[in-house]
Steps between C-alpha positions, in 0.01 A plus 500: 500500500161665450445500876855621565450788256179593683672499840789711369278744306687408183416480133560146378678444170388185317763245609770357279513122515808288562651396167821345636360199684523136397223540241647814333147611416481833314132554589403846623229582753255584219575170323371312803248737659232740380695816577220752440256302715760490779551877494131591476388250764725658761475868402302584815766337717834598350640669192664261255700604193631283218852640517710746696429861392777644282577779746590233759705268278835660584449592865683314775295211634508284809554133420334309781462136600201529730511251787272199449177468699518855634207678664354847452741652754800400289361674192407808701870522586592450134314821420812677623651413161271758337696777674800419280361314198213540257530145368539173691608199296373186675745225411272212600124497541421153639377459859575859593194546723392306808179295488373580849432804718429729205220760485182362347508749211849379403393135512200580283722685255730199472206274416362754254835529327568127484158360420329782311751747357750237386340337200687308234541654156215432252691234300583304817150539649338391174709186451487412870120502498492292181722236658278484810197450274678218315581327827137529606392351168735204548396399846293763675717501812879505521794523738767761434830349612777754542777250441806704596748242379696719264875531467530840669298397806694177555831681461401790726372273779778243459246219474646200317301208642434244228734664250802347329852605595529686170176691563604586856833632375329707230280664764797562730691675222198711416466611862872577525493717188179692575635808676182622672437163666686556825493148648738274310561199727175315573446161661232340283405238759447761772294711260270210421459387863418858597222515241672766291507302175221490243325165473619292206246414228493142634433621855220727381336206324516285813367791709199571279406132474522472880255789529254301293521664159428240230725436197243675279555835675580782259820671614643816349877529550578864579875503444783570265727227368511210747857397580552157351209539259264213422723250680454681829128543436439135411394379847264793551353437157459127569280587799322791330504462121271802462783753536468821299764762423459843347693369199233234440205721595589796277599499135855573392377822342331613822817449703735648241474855637600378847803295393813591700294707744482291816315771694220506245460122486502500881213751483300246297572240769388750763162558335437128458609430859277767654200366307564132581272290719800388707843661515798290614845660527796262524710777657419820691656756267382853421256397229346225713448741790348765272261255335393367841437854623305595190279191528438574867408858415250385236325267744510134593719336236668179602878511534697200625847581631709184540670457837837442337688444825249239616473337159876447475481271804216306340673471163822382666306225677366396160856479369593259780171309454377590849194648329318413180238682297151398607220589739723533809744718310218719365353542848836614633546758223144629535538543876815704438302736276168532679551873549698580187 
């Protein structure tokens, strides 16, 4: 939205965050990010204010859902709104601007906003850095595994492979009753075959072992509550007993301030993931894409993106005993990921 505000010659009001989603997180922008740093870092590019000026609070405003992945021309047309309105309320701010065919100064502004101006709030930054230091002390090098195997993700994607009938039904009901999730009827088998499902903890364990990572590898689990808990994690843990969670890395007192604030605990995961020696996302969600981009921006930092569609075929052959773990299996998986 920083780039959009620049294109439209607009003053940007510090955004209000979604508080009605699955997590029901009451965090504000300033709870998660260093608000003053954000404003001052971009003052030569756009004007940013903390809240709408009082003289504009009661004026009529345009409520606009900007079209996703739009180019500069689209927003030049949107300037027509200024002829009638002084305030434009942007209902959604995700993916509003195209990635390609943008002026170089706009692309640079996007990078400056995302990787320099947006800095986590001091409490989050401080604890995040401490946790990275503790991981380094434990093993020197570590993998950050973004294990997106949480209840909301499985329900949203309709992925029920390996779940019990009761768990599958629970996820179906959740999807049916979540109003802003538009797709209700989902074929789980088709989702998995198409590579749209997150890898299960078991599949991730098989995948990492096939790539040659030894059982002693230190792995930080960047995730919320794993659906199925320790039972579902057991096979991953049997292959890699050196699993670490924020709850075991930080003290109860250190995490107390972040309790019930999923966005803030996700920020801790983000810091640890960006700083990791290897980043492995089990699903290509928004956070995974942002971490990958940030690591690429900072230089050569290894990220391994599982070929989920290809791996499903391999895992299914394992289920029917056409393939077994071993050197041939590892070679096959490595060849699939030579360019990942």
